[in-house]
CSV table of C-alpha atoms in Angstrom, one decimal:
chain,number,residue,atom,x,y,z
A,1,MET,CA,116.4,150.0,118.9
A,2,PRO,CA,120.2,150.2,117.4
A,3,LEU,CA,119.3,149.0,113.7
A,4,ASN,CA,117.3,151.3,111.3
A,5,ASN,CA,113.9,150.3,110.4
A,6,LYS,CA,114.9,148.4,107.3
A,7,GLU,CA,117.7,146.3,108.7
A,8,THR,CA,115.3,145.5,111.5
A,9,LEU,CA,113.0,144.3,109.3
A,10,ILE,CA,115.0,142.1,107.5
A,11,ILE,CA,116.5,140.6,110.9
A,12,MET,CA,113.0,140.2,112.1
A,13,LEU,CA,111.9,138.5,108.5
A,14,VAL,CA,115.0,136.3,108.6
A,15,VAL,CA,114.2,135.1,112.3
A,16,THR,CA,110.6,134.7,111.1
A,17,ALA,CA,111.7,132.5,108.1
A,18,ALA,CA,113.8,130.6,110.2
A,19,THR,CA,111.2,129.5,113.0
A,20,VAL,CA,108.9,128.8,110.2
A,21,PHE,CA,111.5,126.6,108.9
A,22,THR,CA,112.1,124.7,111.7
A,23,ARG,CA,108.3,124.0,112.4
A,24,ALA,CA,107.6,122.9,108.9
A,25,LEU,CA,110.7,120.8,108.2
A,26,PRO,CA,109.6,117.5,109.6
A,27,PHE,CA,106.2,117.7,107.7
A,28,ILE,CA,108.2,118.4,104.4
A,29,LEU,CA,111.1,115.6,105.2
A,30,PHE,CA,108.5,112.9,106.6
A,31,PRO,CA,105.2,112.9,104.7
A,32,GLU,CA,102.4,111.3,106.2
A,33,ASN,CA,103.1,108.0,108.0
A,34,LYS,CA,106.8,107.8,106.9
A,35,LYS,CA,109.3,106.4,109.5
A,36,THR,CA,111.7,108.8,111.2
A,37,PRO,CA,115.3,107.8,111.3
A,38,LYS,CA,116.9,106.6,114.7
A,39,TYR,CA,119.6,109.2,114.7
A,40,ILE,CA,117.1,112.1,114.1
A,41,GLN,CA,114.9,110.6,116.9
A,42,TYR,CA,117.9,110.6,119.2
A,43,LEU,CA,119.0,114.0,118.4
A,44,GLY,CA,115.3,115.1,119.3
A,45,LYS,CA,115.6,113.7,122.9
A,46,VAL,CA,119.2,114.8,123.7
A,47,LEU,CA,119.3,118.5,121.8
A,48,PRO,CA,116.8,120.0,123.4
A,49,LEU,CA,118.4,119.3,126.8
A,50,THR,CA,121.9,120.4,126.0
A,51,ILE,CA,120.7,123.8,124.5
A,52,VAL,CA,119.0,124.7,127.7
A,53,GLY,CA,122.4,125.1,129.6
A,54,MET,CA,123.9,126.9,126.5
A,55,LEU,CA,121.1,129.5,126.7
A,56,VAL,CA,121.7,130.3,130.5
A,57,VAL,CA,125.4,130.8,129.7
A,58,TYR,CA,124.5,133.0,126.5
A,59,CYS,CA,122.5,135.1,128.7
A,60,LEU,CA,125.3,135.8,131.1
A,61,LYS,CA,127.9,136.1,128.7
A,62,ASP,CA,128.7,139.6,129.3
A,63,VAL,CA,128.9,139.3,132.8
A,64,SER,CA,132.5,139.8,134.2
A,65,VAL,CA,133.8,138.7,137.3
A,66,LEU,CA,136.8,141.1,137.6
A,67,SER,CA,134.9,144.3,136.9
A,68,GLY,CA,131.6,146.2,137.2
A,69,SER,CA,129.6,144.4,139.9
A,70,HIS,CA,131.6,141.0,139.4
A,71,GLY,CA,128.6,139.1,138.6
A,72,ILE,CA,127.3,139.2,142.4
A,73,PRO,CA,123.6,140.7,141.3
A,74,GLU,CA,123.6,137.6,138.9
A,75,LEU,CA,124.8,135.3,141.3
A,76,ILE,CA,122.3,136.4,144.1
A,77,ALA,CA,119.3,136.7,141.6
A,78,ILE,CA,120.0,132.9,140.1
A,79,VAL,CA,120.6,131.4,143.7
A,80,VAL,CA,117.2,132.9,145.1
A,81,ILE,CA,115.4,131.6,141.8
A,82,VAL,CA,116.9,128.1,142.0
A,83,ILE,CA,115.6,127.8,145.8
A,84,LEU,CA,112.2,129.3,145.1
A,85,HIS,CA,111.8,127.2,142.2
A,86,LEU,CA,112.8,124.0,143.9
A,87,TRP,CA,110.1,125.1,146.7
A,88,LYS,CA,107.3,126.0,145.1
A,89,GLU,CA,107.5,124.7,141.6
A,90,ASN,CA,105.7,127.8,140.2
A,91,THR,CA,107.5,129.2,137.0
A,92,LEU,CA,105.8,132.7,136.9
A,93,LEU,CA,106.5,133.2,140.4
A,94,SER,CA,110.0,132.2,140.2
A,95,ILE,CA,110.8,134.4,137.1
A,96,GLY,CA,108.9,137.3,138.8
A,97,VAL,CA,110.6,137.2,142.0
A,98,GLY,CA,113.9,136.6,140.4
A,99,THR,CA,113.7,139.4,137.7
A,100,ALA,CA,112.2,142.0,140.3
A,101,LEU,CA,115.2,141.1,142.8
A,102,TYR,CA,117.8,141.5,140.2
A,103,MET,CA,116.3,144.6,139.1
A,104,PHE,CA,116.2,145.8,142.7
A,105,ILE,CA,119.8,145.0,143.3
A,106,LEU,CA,121.0,146.8,140.1
A,107,GLN,CA,118.8,149.9,140.6
A,108,VAL,CA,119.4,150.4,144.4
A,109,PHE,CA,123.0,149.3,145.1
A,110,VAL,CA,124.8,149.1,141.6
A,111,ARG,CA,123.5,151.8,139.5
B,1,LEU,CA,78.8,129.3,113.0
B,2,ASN,CA,77.0,128.0,115.9
B,3,LYS,CA,78.7,124.8,115.7
B,4,ARG,CA,81.9,126.8,115.8
B,5,ILE,CA,80.8,128.6,118.7
B,6,SER,CA,80.2,125.8,120.6
B,7,THR,CA,83.7,124.1,119.6
B,8,LEU,CA,85.4,127.2,120.7
B,9,LYS,CA,83.5,126.9,124.3
B,10,ARG,CA,84.9,123.3,124.8
B,11,VAL,CA,88.6,124.5,123.7
B,12,PHE,CA,88.9,127.8,126.1
B,13,PRO,CA,88.8,126.1,129.3
B,14,LEU,CA,91.8,123.8,128.1
B,15,THR,CA,93.7,126.6,127.1
B,16,ILE,CA,93.2,128.9,130.6
B,17,PRO,CA,96.9,127.6,132.1
B,18,VAL,CA,98.6,128.8,128.7
B,19,MET,CA,96.6,131.9,128.8
B,20,THR,CA,98.3,132.6,132.3
B,21,GLY,CA,101.7,132.2,131.4
B,22,TYR,CA,101.4,133.8,127.9
B,23,LEU,CA,100.0,137.0,129.0
B,24,ALA,CA,102.7,137.3,132.1
B,25,LEU,CA,105.5,136.5,129.9
B,26,GLY,CA,104.0,138.6,126.8
B,27,ILE,CA,103.9,141.7,129.3
B,28,ALA,CA,107.5,141.0,130.2
B,29,LEU,CA,108.6,140.9,126.4
B,30,GLY,CA,106.2,143.9,125.8
B,31,ILE,CA,107.9,145.9,128.5
B,32,LEU,CA,111.2,145.0,127.5
B,33,MET,CA,110.8,145.9,123.8
B,34,HIS,CA,109.2,149.4,124.8
B,35,SER,CA,112.2,149.9,127.1
B,36,LYS,CA,114.7,149.1,124.3
B,37,GLY,CA,112.9,151.8,122.3
B,38,TYR,CA,111.0,149.3,119.8
B,39,SER,CA,107.6,150.6,118.3
B,40,MET,CA,104.5,149.3,119.2
B,41,PHE,CA,104.7,147.9,115.5
B,42,TRP,CA,107.7,145.8,116.0
B,43,VAL,CA,105.9,144.1,119.3
B,44,ILE,CA,103.0,143.1,117.1
B,45,PHE,CA,105.2,142.0,114.2
B,46,SER,CA,107.3,140.0,116.4
B,47,SER,CA,104.7,138.2,118.4
B,48,THR,CA,102.2,137.5,115.4
B,49,PHE,CA,104.8,136.3,113.0
B,50,ILE,CA,107.8,135.2,114.8
B,51,TYR,CA,105.7,133.8,117.6
B,52,ALA,CA,108.3,132.0,119.4
B,53,GLY,CA,109.0,133.7,122.9
B,54,THR,CA,112.6,132.4,123.5
B,55,MET,CA,113.5,133.8,120.0
B,56,GLN,CA,111.5,136.9,120.3
B,57,PHE,CA,113.4,137.7,123.6
B,58,MET,CA,116.9,136.7,122.0
B,59,ALA,CA,116.3,138.9,119.0
B,60,ILE,CA,116.7,141.9,121.2
B,61,PRO,CA,120.2,141.3,122.1
B,62,LEU,CA,120.5,140.0,118.4
B,63,LEU,CA,119.4,143.1,117.0
B,64,ALA,CA,121.4,145.1,119.4
B,65,SER,CA,124.6,143.2,118.1
B,66,GLY,CA,124.5,144.8,114.5
B,67,PHE,CA,123.4,143.8,111.1
B,68,HIS,CA,124.2,140.2,110.6
B,69,PRO,CA,121.2,138.3,108.8
B,70,VAL,CA,123.1,134.9,108.3
B,71,TYR,CA,124.0,135.2,111.8
B,72,ALA,CA,120.6,135.5,112.6
B,73,PHE,CA,119.1,132.9,110.4
B,74,ILE,CA,121.7,130.0,112.1
B,75,LEU,CA,121.0,131.3,116.0
B,76,THR,CA,117.2,131.0,115.1
B,77,ILE,CA,117.5,127.7,113.8
B,78,MET,CA,119.8,126.4,116.6
B,79,ILE,CA,117.4,128.0,119.3
B,80,ASN,CA,114.3,126.7,117.5
B,81,ALA,CA,115.8,123.2,116.8
B,82,ARG,CA,113.2,121.9,119.4
B,83,PHE,CA,110.5,122.7,116.9
B,84,MET,CA,111.4,120.1,114.5
B,85,PHE,CA,111.0,117.3,117.3
B,86,TYR,CA,107.7,118.7,118.2
B,87,GLY,CA,106.9,118.3,114.4
B,88,ILE,CA,108.4,114.9,114.6
B,89,SER,CA,105.8,114.0,117.4
B,90,MET,CA,102.9,115.8,115.8
B,91,LEU,CA,103.5,114.0,112.2
B,92,THR,CA,100.3,111.5,113.1
B,93,LYS,CA,98.2,114.0,115.2
B,94,PHE,CA,98.3,116.7,112.6
B,95,SER,CA,97.5,114.2,109.4
B,96,ASN,CA,94.3,114.5,107.7
B,97,THR,CA,93.6,118.2,109.1
B,98,GLY,CA,93.4,119.7,105.6
B,99,LYS,CA,93.0,123.7,105.3
B,100,TYR,CA,93.8,123.8,109.1
B,101,LYS,CA,97.5,122.3,109.0
B,102,PRO,CA,99.5,124.9,107.9
B,103,TYR,CA,98.2,127.0,110.5
B,104,LEU,CA,98.7,124.3,113.3
B,105,ILE,CA,102.4,123.9,112.0
B,106,PHE,CA,102.9,127.5,112.4
B,107,GLY,CA,101.7,127.7,115.6
B,108,LEU,CA,103.4,124.8,117.1
B,109,THR,CA,104.9,126.7,120.2
B,110,ASP,CA,106.2,124.8,123.3
B,111,GLU,CA,103.1,125.5,125.5
B,112,THR,CA,100.7,124.5,122.5
B,113,PHE,CA,102.9,121.4,121.7
B,114,SER,CA,102.2,120.4,125.3
B,115,LEU,CA,98.7,121.3,125.4
B,116,LEU,CA,98.2,119.3,122.2
B,117,CYS,CA,99.8,116.1,123.6
B,118,ALA,CA,97.8,116.2,126.9
B,119,THR,CA,94.6,116.6,124.8
B,120,GLU,CA,92.3,113.7,124.0
B,121,ILE,CA,90.0,114.6,120.9
B,122,ASN,CA,86.6,113.2,120.9
B,123,GLU,CA,85.9,111.0,117.7
B,124,ASP,CA,83.0,113.0,116.8
B,125,GLU,CA,84.9,116.3,116.4
B,126,ASP,CA,86.9,117.8,113.8
B,127,LYS,CA,90.3,117.5,115.2
B,128,GLY,CA,91.7,119.8,112.8
B,129,GLU,CA,89.1,122.6,113.6
B,130,PHE,CA,89.7,121.8,117.2
B,131,MET,CA,93.4,122.0,117.4
B,132,CYS,CA,93.1,125.3,115.4
B,133,TYR,CA,91.1,127.0,118.1
B,134,ILE,CA,93.8,126.0,120.6
B,135,THR,CA,96.4,127.3,118.6
B,136,LEU,CA,94.7,130.6,117.8
B,137,LEU,CA,93.4,131.3,121.1
B,138,ASN,CA,97.2,130.8,122.3
B,139,HIS,CA,98.4,133.0,119.5
B,140,LEU,CA,96.0,135.7,120.7
B,141,TYR,CA,97.0,135.5,124.3
B,142,TRP,CA,100.6,136.2,123.4
B,143,ILE,CA,100.0,138.7,121.0
B,144,LEU,CA,97.6,140.4,123.6
B,145,GLY,CA,100.0,140.0,126.7
B,146,SER,CA,102.9,141.5,124.7
B,147,LEU,CA,100.8,144.5,123.7
B,148,PHE,CA,99.8,145.2,127.4
B,149,GLY,CA,102.9,144.9,128.6
B,150,TYR,CA,104.1,147.5,125.9
B,151,LEU,CA,101.1,149.9,126.5
B,152,ILE,CA,102.0,149.6,130.6
B,153,ASN,CA,105.6,150.6,130.3
B,154,SER,CA,104.4,153.6,127.8
B,155,LEU,CA,101.4,154.9,130.3
B,156,PHE,CA,103.6,154.2,133.4
B,157,SER,CA,107.0,154.5,132.6
B,158,PHE,CA,109.0,153.1,135.3
B,159,ASN,CA,112.8,152.1,135.5
B,160,THR,CA,113.5,149.1,133.6
B,161,MET,CA,116.8,148.7,134.2
B,162,GLY,CA,118.0,145.3,134.5
B,163,ILE,CA,114.7,143.9,133.1
B,164,ASP,CA,116.6,142.0,130.5
B,165,PHE,CA,117.1,139.4,133.2
B,166,VAL,CA,113.8,138.0,132.7
B,167,LEU,CA,115.2,136.0,130.1
B,168,THR,CA,118.1,134.4,132.1
B,169,ALA,CA,115.7,133.5,134.7
B,170,LEU,CA,113.1,131.7,132.1
B,171,PHE,CA,116.1,129.8,131.5
B,172,VAL,CA,117.1,128.9,134.8
B,173,VAL,CA,113.7,127.9,135.5
B,174,ILE,CA,113.5,125.8,132.5
B,175,PHE,CA,117.0,123.9,133.0
B,176,ILE,CA,115.7,123.6,136.9
B,177,ASP,CA,112.5,121.7,135.4
B,178,LYS,CA,114.4,119.6,132.9
B,179,TRP,CA,116.9,118.8,135.6
B,180,LYS,CA,114.3,117.2,137.9
B,181,GLN,CA,112.3,115.3,134.8
B,182,ALA,CA,115.7,114.0,133.1
B,183,LYS,CA,116.9,110.5,134.1
B,184,SER,CA,120.4,111.6,133.0
B,185,LYS,CA,121.8,114.9,133.6
B,186,SER,CA,124.7,114.3,131.4
B,187,PRO,CA,123.2,116.3,128.4
B,188,LEU,CA,122.1,119.3,130.5
B,189,ILE,CA,125.7,119.6,132.2
B,190,LEU,CA,127.1,118.9,128.5
B,191,GLY,CA,125.6,122.3,127.2
B,192,LEU,CA,126.6,124.2,130.4
B,193,VAL,CA,130.3,123.1,130.0
B,194,ALA,CA,130.3,123.5,126.2
B,195,ALA,CA,129.4,127.1,126.5
B,196,ILE,CA,131.4,128.0,129.2
B,197,LEU,CA,134.4,126.7,127.4
B,198,SER,CA,133.5,128.5,124.2
B,199,ARG,CA,132.7,132.0,126.3
B,200,PHE,CA,136.5,131.9,127.3
B,201,VAL,CA,137.8,130.6,124.4
B,202,PHE,CA,136.1,132.3,121.5
B,203,GLY,CA,134.6,135.1,123.8
B,204,PRO,CA,131.0,136.6,124.4
B,205,VAL,CA,130.3,137.6,120.9
B,206,ASN,CA,131.0,134.1,119.1
B,207,LEU,CA,129.8,132.0,121.5
B,208,ILE,CA,126.8,130.0,120.4
B,209,ILE,CA,128.1,128.3,117.1
B,210,PRO,CA,131.0,126.7,118.5
B,211,THR,CA,129.3,125.4,121.4
B,212,MET,CA,126.9,123.9,119.1
B,213,ILE,CA,129.7,122.4,117.1
B,214,ILE,CA,131.2,121.0,120.5
B,215,ILE,CA,127.7,119.7,121.7
B,216,LEU,CA,126.7,117.8,118.0
B,217,VAL,CA,130.0,116.0,118.1
B,218,ILE,CA,130.1,114.9,121.6
B,219,VAL,CA,126.1,113.9,121.4
B,220,THR,CA,127.1,112.1,118.0
B,221,LEU,CA,130.0,110.1,119.4
B,222,LEU,CA,128.1,109.0,122.6
B,223,LYS,CA,124.9,108.0,120.7
B,224,ASP,CA,125.3,104.5,121.7
B,225,LYS,CA,125.9,104.9,125.5
B,226,LYS,CA,123.0,103.5,127.3
B,227,GLU,CA,122.8,106.7,129.6
B,228,TRP,CA,122.5,108.9,126.6
B,229,ARG,CA,119.9,107.0,124.9
B,230,ASP,CA,117.5,106.6,127.6
B,231,LEU,CA,116.4,109.8,128.6
């Protein structure tokens, strides 16, 4: 835990407040049975799709192809997750096997 | 009270799929938080009050990056933006639920949203109470799952190096699911490309905000294109 308790509490509260805000906003902006603007509806469909790709990249942001393990453990694990998920379509299986494989590669071969 | 128990009995079977998912992912979160040195208090706090799995996982690198409350706020809004659209879809379903409404809004996670969407509620049912129990059970599974994970890792300490990858795996899986569902793949590719570009131009630390700006601009410019409208 890198921050002290007080700083951690503040960040946790900020994250909580922002989460509550995103969930409550539509109910504040559009009281019962008022029509939602077209542009907002459009963003509602498109943004969730664009965010997923961004989050994948965010998770891999510290991987360097030029140093360390050259991103090879990440690449292997992701390829396995993609194949397994296309084949079995079982979310928990794909996540479980992918993470376990990654941990195994890292702990046995890289360290 | 008897009426409440009978409602609970009808609600419980509906929540079983969410239960398995929440227990498993909750355990992963608990193990991760324990391995990063958080106390049990923070695990319970995070699962009870933040109650947004992706953001709880993301809070760990966020807290590790230093004390930046404004950035934390913006990042949370960006990542949780989808909840706004769940809310928009739930405006009618949550109307006239009275005292249950604030909690229904508070507990509107991805899984609870999809469950509520898929559930037809009988006319003779108190819909607020019915949806409240669904939300409450899911919330409890999540808290218990993360608590189990925390306890598992403190009882049997094992080498958790690399467990952070559970978050990457989660997003890769979501990406594949969306890829299969979406009629147009362009928004998915846009997110990837914009983020990779920002990663190399702005560096790993400041990746999110430029990425979101690029995405918003392009999405707004292309809003009249057919393949973007019909998703």
